[in-house]
Short mmCIF file of C-alpha atoms in Angstrom, two decimals:
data_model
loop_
_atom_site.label_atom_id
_atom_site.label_comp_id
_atom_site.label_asym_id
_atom_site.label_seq_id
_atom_site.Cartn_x
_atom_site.Cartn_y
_atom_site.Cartn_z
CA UNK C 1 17.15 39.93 43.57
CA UNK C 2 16.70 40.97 47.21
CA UNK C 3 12.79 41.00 48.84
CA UNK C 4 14.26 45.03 49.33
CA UNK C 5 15.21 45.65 45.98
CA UNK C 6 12.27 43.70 44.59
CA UNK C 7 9.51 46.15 46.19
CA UNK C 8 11.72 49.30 44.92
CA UNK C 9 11.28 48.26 41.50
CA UNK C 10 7.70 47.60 42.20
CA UNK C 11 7.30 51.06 43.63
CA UNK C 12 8.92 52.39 40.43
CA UNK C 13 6.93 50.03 38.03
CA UNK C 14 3.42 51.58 39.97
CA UNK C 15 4.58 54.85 39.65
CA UNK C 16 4.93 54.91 36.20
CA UNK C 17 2.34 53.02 34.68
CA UNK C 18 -0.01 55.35 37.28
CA UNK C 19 1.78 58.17 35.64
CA UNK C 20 1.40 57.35 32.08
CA UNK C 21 -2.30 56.49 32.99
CA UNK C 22 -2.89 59.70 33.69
CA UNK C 23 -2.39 60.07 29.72
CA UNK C 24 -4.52 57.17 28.92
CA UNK C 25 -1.27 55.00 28.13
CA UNK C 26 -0.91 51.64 29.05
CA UNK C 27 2.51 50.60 29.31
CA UNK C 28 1.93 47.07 30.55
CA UNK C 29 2.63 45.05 27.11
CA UNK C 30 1.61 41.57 28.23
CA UNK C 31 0.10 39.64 25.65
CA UNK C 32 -1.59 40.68 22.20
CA UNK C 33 -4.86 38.96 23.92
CA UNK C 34 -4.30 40.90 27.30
CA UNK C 35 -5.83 43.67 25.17
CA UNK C 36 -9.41 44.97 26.64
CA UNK C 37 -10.37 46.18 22.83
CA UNK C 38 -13.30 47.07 24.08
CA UNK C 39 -12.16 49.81 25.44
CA UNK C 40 -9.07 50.43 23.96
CA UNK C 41 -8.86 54.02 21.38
CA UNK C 42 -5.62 53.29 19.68
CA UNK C 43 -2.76 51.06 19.18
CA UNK C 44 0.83 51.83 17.91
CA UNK C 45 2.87 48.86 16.19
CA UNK C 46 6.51 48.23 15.61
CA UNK C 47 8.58 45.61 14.50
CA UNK C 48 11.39 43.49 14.13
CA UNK C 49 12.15 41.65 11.41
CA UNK C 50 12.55 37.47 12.52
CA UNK C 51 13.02 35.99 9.03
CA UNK C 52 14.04 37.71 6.25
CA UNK C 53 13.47 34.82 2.78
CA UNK C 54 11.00 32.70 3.35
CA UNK C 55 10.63 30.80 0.10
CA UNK C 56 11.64 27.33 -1.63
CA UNK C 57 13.05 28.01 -5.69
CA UNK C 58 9.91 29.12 -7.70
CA UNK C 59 7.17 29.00 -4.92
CA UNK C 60 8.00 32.31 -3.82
CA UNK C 61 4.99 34.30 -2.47
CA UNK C 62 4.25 34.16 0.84
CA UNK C 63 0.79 33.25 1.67
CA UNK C 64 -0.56 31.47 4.94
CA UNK C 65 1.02 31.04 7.74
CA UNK C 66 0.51 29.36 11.73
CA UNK C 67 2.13 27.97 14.96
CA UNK C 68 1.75 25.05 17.11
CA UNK C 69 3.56 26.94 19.62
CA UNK C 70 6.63 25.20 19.11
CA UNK C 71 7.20 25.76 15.50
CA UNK C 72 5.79 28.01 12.91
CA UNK C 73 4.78 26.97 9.36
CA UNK C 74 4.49 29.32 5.88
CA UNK C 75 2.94 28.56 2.46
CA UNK C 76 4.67 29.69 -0.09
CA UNK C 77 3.02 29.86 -3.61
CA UNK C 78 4.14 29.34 -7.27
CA UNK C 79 1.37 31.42 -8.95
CA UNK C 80 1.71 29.25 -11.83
CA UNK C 81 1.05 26.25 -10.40
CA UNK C 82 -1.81 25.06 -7.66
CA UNK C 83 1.27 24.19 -5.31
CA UNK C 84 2.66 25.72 -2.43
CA UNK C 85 5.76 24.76 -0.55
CA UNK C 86 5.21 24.54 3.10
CA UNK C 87 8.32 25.22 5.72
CA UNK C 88 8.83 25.13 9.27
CA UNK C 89 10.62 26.71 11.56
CA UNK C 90 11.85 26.42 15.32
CA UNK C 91 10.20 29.71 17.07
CA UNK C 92 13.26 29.96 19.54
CA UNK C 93 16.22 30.07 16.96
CA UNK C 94 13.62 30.48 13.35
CA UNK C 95 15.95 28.12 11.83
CA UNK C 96 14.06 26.18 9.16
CA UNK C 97 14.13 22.34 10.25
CA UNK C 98 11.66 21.07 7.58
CA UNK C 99 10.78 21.66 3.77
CA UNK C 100 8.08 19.91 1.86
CA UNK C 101 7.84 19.27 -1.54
CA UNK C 102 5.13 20.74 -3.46
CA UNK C 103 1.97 20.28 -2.01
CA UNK C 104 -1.42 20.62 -3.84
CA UNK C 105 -3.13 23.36 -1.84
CA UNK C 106 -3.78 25.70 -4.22
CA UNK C 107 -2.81 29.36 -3.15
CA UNK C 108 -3.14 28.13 0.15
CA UNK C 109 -4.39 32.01 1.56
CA UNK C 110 -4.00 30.89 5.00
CA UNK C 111 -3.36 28.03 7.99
CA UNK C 112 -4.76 27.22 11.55
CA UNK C 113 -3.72 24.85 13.67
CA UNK C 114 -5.87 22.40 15.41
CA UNK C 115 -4.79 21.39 18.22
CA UNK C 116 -7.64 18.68 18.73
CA UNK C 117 -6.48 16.90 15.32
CA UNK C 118 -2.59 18.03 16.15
CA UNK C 119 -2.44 18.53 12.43
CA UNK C 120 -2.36 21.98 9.97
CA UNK C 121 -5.45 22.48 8.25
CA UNK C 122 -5.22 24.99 5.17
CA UNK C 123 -7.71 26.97 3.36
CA UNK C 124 -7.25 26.73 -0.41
CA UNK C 125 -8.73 29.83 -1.34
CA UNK C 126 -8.13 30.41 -5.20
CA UNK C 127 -9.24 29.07 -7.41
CA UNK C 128 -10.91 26.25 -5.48
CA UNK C 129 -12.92 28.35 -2.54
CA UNK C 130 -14.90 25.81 -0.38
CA UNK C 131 -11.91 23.52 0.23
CA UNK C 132 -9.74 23.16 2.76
CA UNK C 133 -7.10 20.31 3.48
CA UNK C 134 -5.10 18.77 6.96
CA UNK C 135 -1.90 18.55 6.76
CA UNK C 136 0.91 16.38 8.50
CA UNK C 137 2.72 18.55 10.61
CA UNK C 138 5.46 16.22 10.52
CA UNK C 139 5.85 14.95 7.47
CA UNK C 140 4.29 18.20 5.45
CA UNK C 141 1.83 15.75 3.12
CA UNK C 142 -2.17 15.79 2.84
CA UNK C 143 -3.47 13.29 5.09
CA UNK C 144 -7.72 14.64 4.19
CA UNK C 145 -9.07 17.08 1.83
CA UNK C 146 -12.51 18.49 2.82
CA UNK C 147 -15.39 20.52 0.41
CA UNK C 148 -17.38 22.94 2.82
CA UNK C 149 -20.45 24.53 2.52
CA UNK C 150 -18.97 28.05 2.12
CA UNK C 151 -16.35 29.86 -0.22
CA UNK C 152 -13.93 31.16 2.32
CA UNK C 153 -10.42 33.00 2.29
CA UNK C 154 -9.20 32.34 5.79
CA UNK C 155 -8.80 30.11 8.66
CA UNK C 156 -8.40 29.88 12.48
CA UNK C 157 -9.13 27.56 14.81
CA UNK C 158 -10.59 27.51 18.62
CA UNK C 159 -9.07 24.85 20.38
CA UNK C 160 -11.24 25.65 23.51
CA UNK C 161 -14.31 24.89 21.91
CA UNK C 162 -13.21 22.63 19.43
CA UNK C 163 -14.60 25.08 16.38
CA UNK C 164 -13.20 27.63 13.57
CA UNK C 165 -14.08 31.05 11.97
CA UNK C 166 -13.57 31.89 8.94
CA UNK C 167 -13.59 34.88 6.46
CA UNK C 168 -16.38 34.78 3.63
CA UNK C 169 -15.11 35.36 0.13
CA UNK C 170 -16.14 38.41 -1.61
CA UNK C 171 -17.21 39.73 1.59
CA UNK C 172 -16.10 41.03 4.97
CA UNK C 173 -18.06 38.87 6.87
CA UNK C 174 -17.58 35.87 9.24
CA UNK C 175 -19.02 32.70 9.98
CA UNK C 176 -18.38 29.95 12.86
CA UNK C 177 -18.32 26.36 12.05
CA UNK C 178 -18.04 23.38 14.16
CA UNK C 179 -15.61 21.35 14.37
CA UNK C 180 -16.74 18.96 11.11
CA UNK C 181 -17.04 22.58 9.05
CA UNK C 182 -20.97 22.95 9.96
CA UNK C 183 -22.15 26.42 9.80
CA UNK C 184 -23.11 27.55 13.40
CA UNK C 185 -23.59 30.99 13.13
CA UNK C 186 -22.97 34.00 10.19
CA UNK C 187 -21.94 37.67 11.07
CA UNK C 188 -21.99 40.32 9.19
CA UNK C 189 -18.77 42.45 9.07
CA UNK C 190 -17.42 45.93 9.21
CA UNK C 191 -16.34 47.15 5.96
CA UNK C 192 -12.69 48.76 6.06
CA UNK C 193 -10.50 51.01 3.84
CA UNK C 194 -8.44 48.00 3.32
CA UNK C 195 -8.88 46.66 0.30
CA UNK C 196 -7.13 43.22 0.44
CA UNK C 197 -8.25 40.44 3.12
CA UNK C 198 -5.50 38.04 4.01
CA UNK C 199 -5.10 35.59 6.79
CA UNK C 200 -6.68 35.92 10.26
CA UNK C 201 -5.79 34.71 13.54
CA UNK C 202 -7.83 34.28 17.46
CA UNK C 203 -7.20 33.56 20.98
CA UNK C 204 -10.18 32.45 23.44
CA UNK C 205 -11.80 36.01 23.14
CA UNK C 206 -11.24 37.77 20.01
CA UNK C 207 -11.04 37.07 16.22
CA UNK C 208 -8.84 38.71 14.27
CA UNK C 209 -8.73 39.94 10.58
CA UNK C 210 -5.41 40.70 8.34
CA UNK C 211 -5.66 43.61 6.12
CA UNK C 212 -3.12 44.90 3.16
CA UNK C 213 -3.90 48.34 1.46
CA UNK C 214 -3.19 49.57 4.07
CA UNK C 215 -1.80 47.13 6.49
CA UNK C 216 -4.37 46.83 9.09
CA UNK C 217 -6.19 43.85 11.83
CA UNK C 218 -9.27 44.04 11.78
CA UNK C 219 -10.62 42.66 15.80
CA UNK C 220 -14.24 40.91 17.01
CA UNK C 221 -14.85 38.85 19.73
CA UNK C 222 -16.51 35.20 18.72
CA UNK C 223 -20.00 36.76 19.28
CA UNK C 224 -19.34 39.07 16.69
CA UNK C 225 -19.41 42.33 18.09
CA UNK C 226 -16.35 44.39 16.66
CA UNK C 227 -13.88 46.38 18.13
CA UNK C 228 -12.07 48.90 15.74
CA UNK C 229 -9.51 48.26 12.73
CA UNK C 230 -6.28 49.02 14.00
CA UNK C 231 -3.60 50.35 11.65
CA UNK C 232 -0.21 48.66 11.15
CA UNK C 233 1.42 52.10 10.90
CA UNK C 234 5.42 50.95 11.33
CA UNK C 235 8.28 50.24 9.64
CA UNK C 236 7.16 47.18 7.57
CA UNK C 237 3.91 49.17 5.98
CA UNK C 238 5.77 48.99 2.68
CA UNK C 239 5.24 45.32 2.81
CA UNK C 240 2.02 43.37 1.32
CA UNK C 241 0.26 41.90 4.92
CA UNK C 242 -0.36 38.01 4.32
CA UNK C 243 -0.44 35.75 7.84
CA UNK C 244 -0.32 36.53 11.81
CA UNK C 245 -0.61 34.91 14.97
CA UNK C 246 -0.18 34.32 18.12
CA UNK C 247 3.03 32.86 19.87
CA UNK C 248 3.21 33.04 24.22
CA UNK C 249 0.74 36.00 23.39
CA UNK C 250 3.16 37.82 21.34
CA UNK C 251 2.32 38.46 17.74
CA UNK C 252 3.86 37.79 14.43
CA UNK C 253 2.96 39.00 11.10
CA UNK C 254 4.05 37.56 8.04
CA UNK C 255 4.36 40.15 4.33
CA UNK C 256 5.16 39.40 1.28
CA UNK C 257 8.03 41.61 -0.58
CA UNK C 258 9.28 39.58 -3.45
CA UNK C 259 9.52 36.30 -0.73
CA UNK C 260 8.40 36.35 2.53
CA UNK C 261 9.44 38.41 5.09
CA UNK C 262 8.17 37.72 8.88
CA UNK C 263 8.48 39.86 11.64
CA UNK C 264 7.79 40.27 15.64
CA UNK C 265 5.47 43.31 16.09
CA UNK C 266 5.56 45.26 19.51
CA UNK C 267 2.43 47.13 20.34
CA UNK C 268 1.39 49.75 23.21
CA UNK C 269 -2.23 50.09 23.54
CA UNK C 270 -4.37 53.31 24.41
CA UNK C 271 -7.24 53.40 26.48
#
């Protein structure tokens, strides 16, 4: 592209977006985390669907899912069993290039990466509440199983500052542990009209909360303050809500619909 033809579409990019700001719209859509939720009023979500059967024979229900950034991993559960079947999948092509075989996990509600240990580490959930294990990322298998001093639902890691959140069971609230699962901090949450908690996903600023009933993300920032619930009002909303996260800033959500179904959501914020 020519330095000439470079600044007209620059001019044309400026106009608009100084156009549509007159309306409050932002039309820049860089990253999910590029959002300034504090002052944001609205968002509007859409999506396209990425995978369309996530599921190995009888584990079928989605439940947690994560990313390295190179590859994306998904728990599926048999709900007769305390197994889940955990696949992978190249993020450029979402071909699946690894299966395990049936890991003990429980109903393994969600998964973080940790980037520190360069392993998955997944939160059990039900029935077994305070335990979470690491898991291979290669090979699939349990290399440590942890008890923690909370019962917990979800998951996510800050590689930053070497420390997770997670959701409280029973609850809507939060609490930060360090990187050995000590409590640092509890918050209390924002009660929604949501009335299923899933997984949860955060970046270096905010935390954020996966709803179902209706579909919904839930944002805070790591001190806790909270930002709004934000309504996944597109064309998956039939769907049950069950992972997200982030990938190059773009976000992914993962619903269950007999087996899992994952898709790249699109958003355009309001201010």
């Amino acid at each position: 592209m020519s330095t000439f033809f470079a600044n007209i579409v620059s001019v044309f990019i400026s106009f608009f977006a100084s156009f549509f700001g007159i309306f409050g719209i932002d039309i820049y859509k860089n990253g999910f985390d590029d959002i300034d939720f504090s002052a944001v009023k609205s968002i509007s979500f859409s999506s396209e669907l990425v995978l369309d059967d996530v599921h190995d024979g009888s584990h079928t229900i989605l439940q947690g899912g994560c990313t390295d950034g190179k590859y994306a991993y998904f728990c599926s559960d048999n709900p007769n069993s305390d197994t889940c079947s955990i696949s992978k999948y190249n993020i450029i092509t979402w071909e699946e290039v690894a299966r395990s075989a049936p890991v003990k996990v429980d109903h393994a509600n969600d998964i973080t990466y940790n980037k520190d240990k360069d392993c998955l580490v997944v939160c059990h959930n039900s029935p077994v509440r305070t335990r979470v294990s690491f898991v291979d990322k290669r090979s699939l298998e349990i290399i440590e199983t942890f008890e923690i001093p909370l019962e917990i639902y979800s998951i996510t890691y800050d590689a930053k500052n070497n420390r997770y959140a997670v959701g409280i069971s029973y609850t809507f609230d939060f609490a930060i542990l360090d990187k050995d699962f000590n409590v640092i901090k509890t918050v209390k949450g924002v009660k929604p009209k949501s009335t299923l908690k899933q997984g949860m996903d955060s970046d270096g600023k905010y935390i954020y909360f996966l709803l179902s009933s209706p579909n919904a993300i839930s944002v805070y920032d790591w001190d806790g303050n909270h930002y709004g619930i934000f309504e996944l009002n597109d064309e998956a909303k039939k769907y049950e809500t069950e992972n997200m996260f982030l990938i190059n800033n773009e976000l992914y959500i993962g619903y269950n619909s007999g087996y899992g179904k994952i898709y790249k959501t699109s958003f355009e914020a309001t201010y």
